[in-house]
PDB file of C-alpha atoms in Angstrom:
ATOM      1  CA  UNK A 162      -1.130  -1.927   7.337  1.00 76.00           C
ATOM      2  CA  UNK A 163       0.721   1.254   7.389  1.00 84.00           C
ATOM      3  CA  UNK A 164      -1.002   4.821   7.196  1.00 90.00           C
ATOM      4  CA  UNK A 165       1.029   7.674   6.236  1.00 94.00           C
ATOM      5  CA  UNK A 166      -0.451  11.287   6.496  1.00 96.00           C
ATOM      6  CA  UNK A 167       1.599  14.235   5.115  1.00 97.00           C
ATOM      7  CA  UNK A 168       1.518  17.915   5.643  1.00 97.00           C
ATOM      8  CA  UNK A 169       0.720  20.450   4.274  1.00 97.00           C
ATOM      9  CA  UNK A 170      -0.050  19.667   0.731  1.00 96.00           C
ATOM     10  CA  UNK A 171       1.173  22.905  -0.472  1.00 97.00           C
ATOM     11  CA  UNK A 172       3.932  25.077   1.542  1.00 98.00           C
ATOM     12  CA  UNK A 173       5.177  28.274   0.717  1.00 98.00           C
ATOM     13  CA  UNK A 174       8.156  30.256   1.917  1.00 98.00           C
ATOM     14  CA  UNK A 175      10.233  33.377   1.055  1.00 98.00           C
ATOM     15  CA  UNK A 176      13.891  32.417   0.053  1.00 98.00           C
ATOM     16  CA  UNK A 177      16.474  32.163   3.277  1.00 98.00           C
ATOM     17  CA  UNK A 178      13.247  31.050   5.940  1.00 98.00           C
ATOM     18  CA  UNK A 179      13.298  27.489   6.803  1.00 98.00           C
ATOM     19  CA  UNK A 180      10.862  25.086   6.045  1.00 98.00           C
ATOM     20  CA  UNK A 181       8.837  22.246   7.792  1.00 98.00           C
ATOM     21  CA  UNK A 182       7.063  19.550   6.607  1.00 98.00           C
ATOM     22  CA  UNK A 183       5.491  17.263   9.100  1.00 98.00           C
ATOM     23  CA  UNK A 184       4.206  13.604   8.505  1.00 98.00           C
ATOM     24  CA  UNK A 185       2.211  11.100  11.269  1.00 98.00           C
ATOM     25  CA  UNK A 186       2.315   7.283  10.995  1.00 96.00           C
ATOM     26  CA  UNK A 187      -0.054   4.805  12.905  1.00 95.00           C
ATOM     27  CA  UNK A 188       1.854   1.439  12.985  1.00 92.00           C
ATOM     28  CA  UNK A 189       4.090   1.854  16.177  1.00 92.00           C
ATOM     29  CA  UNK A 190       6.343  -1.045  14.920  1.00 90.00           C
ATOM     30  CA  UNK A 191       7.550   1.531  11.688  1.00 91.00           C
ATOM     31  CA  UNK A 192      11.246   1.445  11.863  1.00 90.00           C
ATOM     32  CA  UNK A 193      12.843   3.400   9.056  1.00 91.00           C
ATOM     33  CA  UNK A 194      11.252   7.025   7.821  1.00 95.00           C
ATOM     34  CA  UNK A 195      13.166   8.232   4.363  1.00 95.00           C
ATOM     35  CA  UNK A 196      12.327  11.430   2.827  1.00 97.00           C
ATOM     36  CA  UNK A 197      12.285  11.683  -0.974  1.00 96.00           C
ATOM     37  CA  UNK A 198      12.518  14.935  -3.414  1.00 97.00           C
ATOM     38  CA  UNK A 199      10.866  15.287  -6.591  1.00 95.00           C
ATOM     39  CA  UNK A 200      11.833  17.930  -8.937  1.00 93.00           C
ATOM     40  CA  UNK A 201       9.399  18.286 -11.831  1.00 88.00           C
ATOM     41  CA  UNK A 202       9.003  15.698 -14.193  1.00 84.00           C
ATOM     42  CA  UNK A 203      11.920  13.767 -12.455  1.00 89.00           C
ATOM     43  CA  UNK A 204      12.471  10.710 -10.156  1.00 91.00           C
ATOM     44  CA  UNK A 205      12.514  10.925  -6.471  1.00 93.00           C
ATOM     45  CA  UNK A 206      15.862  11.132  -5.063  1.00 94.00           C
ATOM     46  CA  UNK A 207      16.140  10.019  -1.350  1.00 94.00           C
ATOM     47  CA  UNK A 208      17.174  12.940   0.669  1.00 96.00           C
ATOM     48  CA  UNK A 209      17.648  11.953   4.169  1.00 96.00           C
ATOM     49  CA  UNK A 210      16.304   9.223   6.313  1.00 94.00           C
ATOM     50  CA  UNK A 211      15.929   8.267  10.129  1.00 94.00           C
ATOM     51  CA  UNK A 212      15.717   5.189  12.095  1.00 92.00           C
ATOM     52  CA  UNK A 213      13.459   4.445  14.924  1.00 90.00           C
ATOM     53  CA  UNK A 214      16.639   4.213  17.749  1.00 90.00           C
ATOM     54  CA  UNK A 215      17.076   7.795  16.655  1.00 88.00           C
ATOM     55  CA  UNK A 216      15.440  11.159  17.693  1.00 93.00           C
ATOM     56  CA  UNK A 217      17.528  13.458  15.152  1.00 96.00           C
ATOM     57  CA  UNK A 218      19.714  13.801  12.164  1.00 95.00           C
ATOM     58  CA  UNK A 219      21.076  16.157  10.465  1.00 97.00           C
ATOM     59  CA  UNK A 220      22.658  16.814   7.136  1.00 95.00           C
ATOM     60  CA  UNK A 221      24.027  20.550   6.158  1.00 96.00           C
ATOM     61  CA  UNK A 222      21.058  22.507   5.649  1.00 97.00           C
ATOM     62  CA  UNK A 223      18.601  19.370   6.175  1.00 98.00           C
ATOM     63  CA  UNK A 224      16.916  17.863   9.537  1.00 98.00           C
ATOM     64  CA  UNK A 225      14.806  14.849  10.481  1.00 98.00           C
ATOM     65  CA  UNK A 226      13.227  14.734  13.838  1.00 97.00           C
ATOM     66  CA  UNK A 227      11.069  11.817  15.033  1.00 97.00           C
ATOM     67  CA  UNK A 228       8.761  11.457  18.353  1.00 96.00           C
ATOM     68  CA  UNK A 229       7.894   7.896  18.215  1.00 95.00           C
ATOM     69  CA  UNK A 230       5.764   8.654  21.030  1.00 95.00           C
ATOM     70  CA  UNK A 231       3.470  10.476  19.308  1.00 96.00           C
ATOM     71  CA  UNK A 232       3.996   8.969  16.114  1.00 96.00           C
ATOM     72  CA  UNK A 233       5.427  11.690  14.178  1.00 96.00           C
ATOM     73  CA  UNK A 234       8.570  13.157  11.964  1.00 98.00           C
ATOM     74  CA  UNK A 235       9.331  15.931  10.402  1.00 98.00           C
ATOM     75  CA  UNK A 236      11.651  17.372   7.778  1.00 98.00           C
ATOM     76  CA  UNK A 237      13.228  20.748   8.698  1.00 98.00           C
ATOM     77  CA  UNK A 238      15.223  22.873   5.859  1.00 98.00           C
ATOM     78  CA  UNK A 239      16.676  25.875   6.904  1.00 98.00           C
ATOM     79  CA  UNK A 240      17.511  28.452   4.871  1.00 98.00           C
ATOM     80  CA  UNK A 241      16.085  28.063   1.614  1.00 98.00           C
ATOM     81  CA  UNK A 242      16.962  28.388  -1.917  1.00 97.00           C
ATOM     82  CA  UNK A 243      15.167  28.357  -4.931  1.00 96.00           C
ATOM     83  CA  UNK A 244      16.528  24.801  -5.710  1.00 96.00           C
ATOM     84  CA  UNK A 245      14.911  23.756  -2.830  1.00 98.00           C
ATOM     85  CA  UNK A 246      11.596  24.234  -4.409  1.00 97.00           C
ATOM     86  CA  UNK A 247      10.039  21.074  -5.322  1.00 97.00           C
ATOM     87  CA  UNK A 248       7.796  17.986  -4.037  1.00 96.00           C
ATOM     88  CA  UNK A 249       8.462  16.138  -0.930  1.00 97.00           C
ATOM     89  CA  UNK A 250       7.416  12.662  -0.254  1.00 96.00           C
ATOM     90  CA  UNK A 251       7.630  10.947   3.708  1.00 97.00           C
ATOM     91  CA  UNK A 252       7.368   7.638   4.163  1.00 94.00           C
ATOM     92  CA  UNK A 253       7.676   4.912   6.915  1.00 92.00           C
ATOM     93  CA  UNK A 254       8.872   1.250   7.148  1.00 88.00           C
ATOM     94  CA  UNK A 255       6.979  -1.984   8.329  1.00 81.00           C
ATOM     95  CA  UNK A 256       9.305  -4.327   9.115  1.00 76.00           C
ATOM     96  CA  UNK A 257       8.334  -7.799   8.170  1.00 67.00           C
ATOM     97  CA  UNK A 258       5.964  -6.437   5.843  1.00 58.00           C
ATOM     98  CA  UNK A 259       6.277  -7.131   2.126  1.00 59.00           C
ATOM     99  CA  UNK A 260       7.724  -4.855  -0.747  1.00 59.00           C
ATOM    100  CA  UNK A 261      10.169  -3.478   2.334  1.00 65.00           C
ATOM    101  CA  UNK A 262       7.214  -2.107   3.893  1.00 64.00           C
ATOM    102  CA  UNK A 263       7.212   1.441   2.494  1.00 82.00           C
ATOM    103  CA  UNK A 264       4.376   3.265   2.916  1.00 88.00           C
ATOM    104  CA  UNK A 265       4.420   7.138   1.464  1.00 91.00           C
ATOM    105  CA  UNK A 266       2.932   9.725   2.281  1.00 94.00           C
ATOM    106  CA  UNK A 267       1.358  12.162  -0.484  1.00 94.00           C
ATOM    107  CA  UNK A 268       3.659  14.858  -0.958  1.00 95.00           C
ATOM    108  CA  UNK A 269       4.207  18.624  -0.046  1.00 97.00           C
ATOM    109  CA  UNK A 270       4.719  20.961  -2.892  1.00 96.00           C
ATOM    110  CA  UNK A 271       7.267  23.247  -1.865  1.00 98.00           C
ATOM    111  CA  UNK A 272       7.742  26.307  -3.332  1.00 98.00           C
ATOM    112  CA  UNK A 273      10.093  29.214  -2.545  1.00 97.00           C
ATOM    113  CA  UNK A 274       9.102  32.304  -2.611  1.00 95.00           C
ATOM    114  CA  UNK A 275      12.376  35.256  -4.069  1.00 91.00           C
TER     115      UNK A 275
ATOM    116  CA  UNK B 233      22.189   8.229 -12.508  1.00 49.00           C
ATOM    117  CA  UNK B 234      21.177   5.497 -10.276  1.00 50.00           C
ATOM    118  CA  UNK B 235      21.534   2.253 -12.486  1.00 91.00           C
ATOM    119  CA  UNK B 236      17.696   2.538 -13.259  1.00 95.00           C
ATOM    120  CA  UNK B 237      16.515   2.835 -16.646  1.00 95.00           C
ATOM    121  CA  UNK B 238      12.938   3.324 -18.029  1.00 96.00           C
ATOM    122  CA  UNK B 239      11.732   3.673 -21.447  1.00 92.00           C
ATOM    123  CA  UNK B 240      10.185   5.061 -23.578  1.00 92.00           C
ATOM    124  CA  UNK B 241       9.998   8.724 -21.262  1.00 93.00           C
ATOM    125  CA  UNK B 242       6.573   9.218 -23.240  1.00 95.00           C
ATOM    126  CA  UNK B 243       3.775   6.590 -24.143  1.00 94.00           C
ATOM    127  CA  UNK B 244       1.078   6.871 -25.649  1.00 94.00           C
ATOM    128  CA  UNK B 245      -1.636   4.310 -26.625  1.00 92.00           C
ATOM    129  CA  UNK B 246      -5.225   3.891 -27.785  1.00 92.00           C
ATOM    130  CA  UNK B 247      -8.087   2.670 -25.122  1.00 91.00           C
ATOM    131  CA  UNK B 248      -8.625  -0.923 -25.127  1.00 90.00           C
ATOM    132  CA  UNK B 249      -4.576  -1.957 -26.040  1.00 92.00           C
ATOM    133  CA  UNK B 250      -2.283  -3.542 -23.516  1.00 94.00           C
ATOM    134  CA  UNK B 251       0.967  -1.693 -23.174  1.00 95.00           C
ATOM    135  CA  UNK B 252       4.500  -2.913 -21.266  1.00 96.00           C
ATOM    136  CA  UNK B 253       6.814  -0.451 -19.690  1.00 97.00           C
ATOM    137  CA  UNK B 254      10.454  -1.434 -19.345  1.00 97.00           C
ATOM    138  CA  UNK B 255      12.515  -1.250 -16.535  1.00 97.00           C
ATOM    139  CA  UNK B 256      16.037  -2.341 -16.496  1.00 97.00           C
ATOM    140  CA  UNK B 257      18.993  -2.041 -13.622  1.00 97.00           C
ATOM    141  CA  UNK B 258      22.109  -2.458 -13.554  1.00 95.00           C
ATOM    142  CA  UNK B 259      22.827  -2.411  -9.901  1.00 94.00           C
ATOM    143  CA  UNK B 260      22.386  -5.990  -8.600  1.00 93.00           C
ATOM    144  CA  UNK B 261      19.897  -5.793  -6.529  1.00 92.00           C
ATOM    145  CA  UNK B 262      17.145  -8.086  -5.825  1.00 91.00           C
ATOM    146  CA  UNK B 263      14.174  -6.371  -4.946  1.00 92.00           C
ATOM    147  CA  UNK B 264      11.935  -4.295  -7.771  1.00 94.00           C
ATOM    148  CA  UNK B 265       9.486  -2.349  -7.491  1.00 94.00           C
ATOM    149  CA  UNK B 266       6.562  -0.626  -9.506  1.00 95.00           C
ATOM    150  CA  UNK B 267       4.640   2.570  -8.457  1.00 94.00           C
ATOM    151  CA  UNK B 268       1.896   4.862 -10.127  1.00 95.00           C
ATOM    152  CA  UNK B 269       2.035   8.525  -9.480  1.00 93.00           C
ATOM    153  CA  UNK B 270      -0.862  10.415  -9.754  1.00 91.00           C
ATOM    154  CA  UNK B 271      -1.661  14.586  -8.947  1.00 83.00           C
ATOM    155  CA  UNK B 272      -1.960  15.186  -5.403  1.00 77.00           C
ATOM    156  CA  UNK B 273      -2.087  10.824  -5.053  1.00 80.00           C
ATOM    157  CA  UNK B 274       1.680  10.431  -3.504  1.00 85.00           C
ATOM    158  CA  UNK B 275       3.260   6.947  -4.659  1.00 90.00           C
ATOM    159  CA  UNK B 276       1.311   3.825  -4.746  1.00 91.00           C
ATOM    160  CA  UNK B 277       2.619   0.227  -5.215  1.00 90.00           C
ATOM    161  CA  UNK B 278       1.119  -1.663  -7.852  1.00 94.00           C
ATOM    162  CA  UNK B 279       3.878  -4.856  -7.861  1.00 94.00           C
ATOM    163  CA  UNK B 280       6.857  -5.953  -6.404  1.00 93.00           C
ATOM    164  CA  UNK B 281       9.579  -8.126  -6.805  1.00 93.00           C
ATOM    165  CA  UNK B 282      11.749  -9.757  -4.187  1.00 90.00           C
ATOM    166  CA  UNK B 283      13.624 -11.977  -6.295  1.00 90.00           C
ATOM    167  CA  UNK B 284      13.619 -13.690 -10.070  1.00 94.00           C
ATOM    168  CA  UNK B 285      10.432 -15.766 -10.980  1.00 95.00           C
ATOM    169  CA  UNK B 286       8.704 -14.320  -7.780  1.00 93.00           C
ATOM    170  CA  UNK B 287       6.521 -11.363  -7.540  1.00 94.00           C
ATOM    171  CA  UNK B 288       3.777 -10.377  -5.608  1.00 92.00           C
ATOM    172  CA  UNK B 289       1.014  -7.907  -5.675  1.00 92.00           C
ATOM    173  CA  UNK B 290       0.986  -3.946  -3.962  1.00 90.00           C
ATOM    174  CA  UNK B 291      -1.708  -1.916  -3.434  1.00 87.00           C
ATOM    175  CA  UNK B 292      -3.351  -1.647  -6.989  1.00 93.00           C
ATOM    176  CA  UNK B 293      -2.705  -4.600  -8.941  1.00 95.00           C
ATOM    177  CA  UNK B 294      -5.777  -4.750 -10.682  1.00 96.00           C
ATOM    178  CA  UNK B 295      -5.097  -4.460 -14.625  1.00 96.00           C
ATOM    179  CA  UNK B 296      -1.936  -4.363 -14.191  1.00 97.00           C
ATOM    180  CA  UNK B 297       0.620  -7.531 -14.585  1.00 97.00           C
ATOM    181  CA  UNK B 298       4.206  -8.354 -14.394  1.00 98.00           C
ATOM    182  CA  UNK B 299       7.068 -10.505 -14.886  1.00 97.00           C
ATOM    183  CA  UNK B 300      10.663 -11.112 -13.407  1.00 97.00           C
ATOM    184  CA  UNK B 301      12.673 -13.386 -15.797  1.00 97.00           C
ATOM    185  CA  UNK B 302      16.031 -11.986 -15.281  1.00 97.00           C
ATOM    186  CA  UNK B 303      17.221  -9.928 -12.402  1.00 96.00           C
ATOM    187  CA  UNK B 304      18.062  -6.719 -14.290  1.00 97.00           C
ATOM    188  CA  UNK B 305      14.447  -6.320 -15.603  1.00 97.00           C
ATOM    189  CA  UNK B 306      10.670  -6.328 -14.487  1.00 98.00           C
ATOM    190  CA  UNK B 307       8.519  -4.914 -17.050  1.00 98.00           C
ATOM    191  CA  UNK B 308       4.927  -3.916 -16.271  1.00 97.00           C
ATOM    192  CA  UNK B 309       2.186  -4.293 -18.418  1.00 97.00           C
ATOM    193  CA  UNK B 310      -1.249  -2.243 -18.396  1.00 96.00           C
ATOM    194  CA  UNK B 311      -3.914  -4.213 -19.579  1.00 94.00           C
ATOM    195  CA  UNK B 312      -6.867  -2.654 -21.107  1.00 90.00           C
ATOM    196  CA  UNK B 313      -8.873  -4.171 -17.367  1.00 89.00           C
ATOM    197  CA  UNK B 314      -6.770  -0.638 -15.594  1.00 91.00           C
ATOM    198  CA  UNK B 315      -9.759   1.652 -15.499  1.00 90.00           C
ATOM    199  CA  UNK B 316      -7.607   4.894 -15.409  1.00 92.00           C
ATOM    200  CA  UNK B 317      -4.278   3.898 -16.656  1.00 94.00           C
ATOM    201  CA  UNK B 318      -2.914   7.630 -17.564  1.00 96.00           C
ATOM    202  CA  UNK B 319      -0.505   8.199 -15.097  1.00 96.00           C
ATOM    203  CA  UNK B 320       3.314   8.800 -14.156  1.00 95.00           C
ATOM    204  CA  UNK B 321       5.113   5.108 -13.385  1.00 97.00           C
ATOM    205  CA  UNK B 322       8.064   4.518 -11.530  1.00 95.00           C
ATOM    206  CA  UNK B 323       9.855   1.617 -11.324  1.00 96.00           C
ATOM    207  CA  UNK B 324      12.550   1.053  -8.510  1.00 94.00           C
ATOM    208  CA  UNK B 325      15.373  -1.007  -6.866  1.00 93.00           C
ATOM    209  CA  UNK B 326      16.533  -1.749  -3.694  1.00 90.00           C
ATOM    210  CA  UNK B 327      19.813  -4.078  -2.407  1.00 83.00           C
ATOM    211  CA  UNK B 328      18.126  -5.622   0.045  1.00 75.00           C
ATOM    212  CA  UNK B 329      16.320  -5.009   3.582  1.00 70.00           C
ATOM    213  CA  UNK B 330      17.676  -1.618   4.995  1.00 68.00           C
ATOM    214  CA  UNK B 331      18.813  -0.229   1.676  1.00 75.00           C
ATOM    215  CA  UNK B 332      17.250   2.984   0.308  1.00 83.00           C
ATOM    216  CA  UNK B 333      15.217   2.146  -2.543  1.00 87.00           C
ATOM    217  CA  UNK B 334      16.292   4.086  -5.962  1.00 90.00           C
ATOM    218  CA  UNK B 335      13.981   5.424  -8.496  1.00 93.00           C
ATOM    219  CA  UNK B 336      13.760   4.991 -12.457  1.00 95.00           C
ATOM    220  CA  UNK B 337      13.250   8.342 -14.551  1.00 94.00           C
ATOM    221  CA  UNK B 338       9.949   6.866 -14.747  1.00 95.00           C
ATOM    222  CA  UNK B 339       7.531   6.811 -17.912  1.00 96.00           C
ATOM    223  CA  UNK B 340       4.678   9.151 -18.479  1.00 95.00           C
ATOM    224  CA  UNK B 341       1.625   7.136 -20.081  1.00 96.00           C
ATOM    225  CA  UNK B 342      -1.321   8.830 -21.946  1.00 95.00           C
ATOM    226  CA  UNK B 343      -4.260   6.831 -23.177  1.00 93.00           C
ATOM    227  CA  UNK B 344      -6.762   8.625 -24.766  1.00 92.00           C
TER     228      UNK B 344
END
């Protein structure tokens, strides 16, 4: 199956830096890589995603990058606000696989700094 | 707010009693989903459902069971066979392959 690592557990950065939280997979075949945020005591809201066929997207202050070469994507928030602070879950797609193949990763506590 | 509904928010039950969480959605889709969230543990699947009257086992079934009568609703139950059963649970719902899965408000249980 699927292996998801996430990091780091805990991040930390003053108000109006950016952000970035980087997560590995090991099944090559992964095909879809959402990224979820959890405010406290709250569901996880899906924040951006990426498929495999692309390298980059972008979404105001939010970024995805992915090198399926090496396996990896990362989330990239730039400029920062105090809203932004909460957890961060990755998580990557096995296609074929049951339950739709999601595989998370286990969160990075963001927290932003005033 | 998503079409996903848990209840109760809270729960709390004695060791040794068997417990059912709700989950209800009102979004038509086919595939359900139940996850345990634990501290510094990420999201882990315990059942899923791909359609009604099917359902098949994640990651960390054991003590833990399921139904899927009706479309709109797959509770869980935690038997008193879950070792460690306090825990935050999420329940979620996706349209179907390539859809974004969307969570319930999820239900915090305490058993002491």
């Amino acid at each position: 199956g699927e292996n998801v690592e996430q990091h780091p557990s805990t991040l930390s950065v003053q108000e109006g830096d950016s952000a970035v939280i980087k997560c590995t997979y090991s099944d090559s075949a992964s095909n879809y890589f959402p990224w979820y945020k959890q405010e406290l005591g709250k569901r996880p809201q899906l924040i951006i995603d990426i498929r495999s066929n692309v390298g980059e997207k972008k979404d105001q202050r939010i970024a995805v990058t992915l090198n399926k070469t090496a396996k990896h994507f990362s989330l990239h928030i730039t400029e920062t606000q105090p809203e932004d602070s909460a957890v961060y879950f990755c998580a990557a797609r096995l296609p074929g696989g049951g339950a739709d193949g999601l595989t998370f990763g286990k969160g990075t506590h963001l927290i932003i700094q005033p | 707010d998503g079409g996903i509904t848990q209840s109760p928010k809270y729960l709390f039950r004695k060791e040794g009693q068997n417990v059912t969480l709700s989950c209800e959605q009102n979004l038509n889709h086919d595939a359900m989903y139940w996850y345990r969230q634990d501290p510094g543990q990420g999201l882990r699947l315990i059942y899923y459902s791909q359609i009604v009257n099917d359902f098949q086992k994640g990651d960390i079934a054991e003590g833990y069971s399921v139904s899927r009568e009706k479309k709109e609703s797959f509770p869980l139950t935690v038997t008193s066979a879950q070792k460690n059963p306090t825990a935050f649970y999420l329940c979620a719902s996706r349209a179907g392959a390539g859809h974004e899965q969307y969570f319930g408000p999820g239900t915090r249980l305490t058993v002491t």
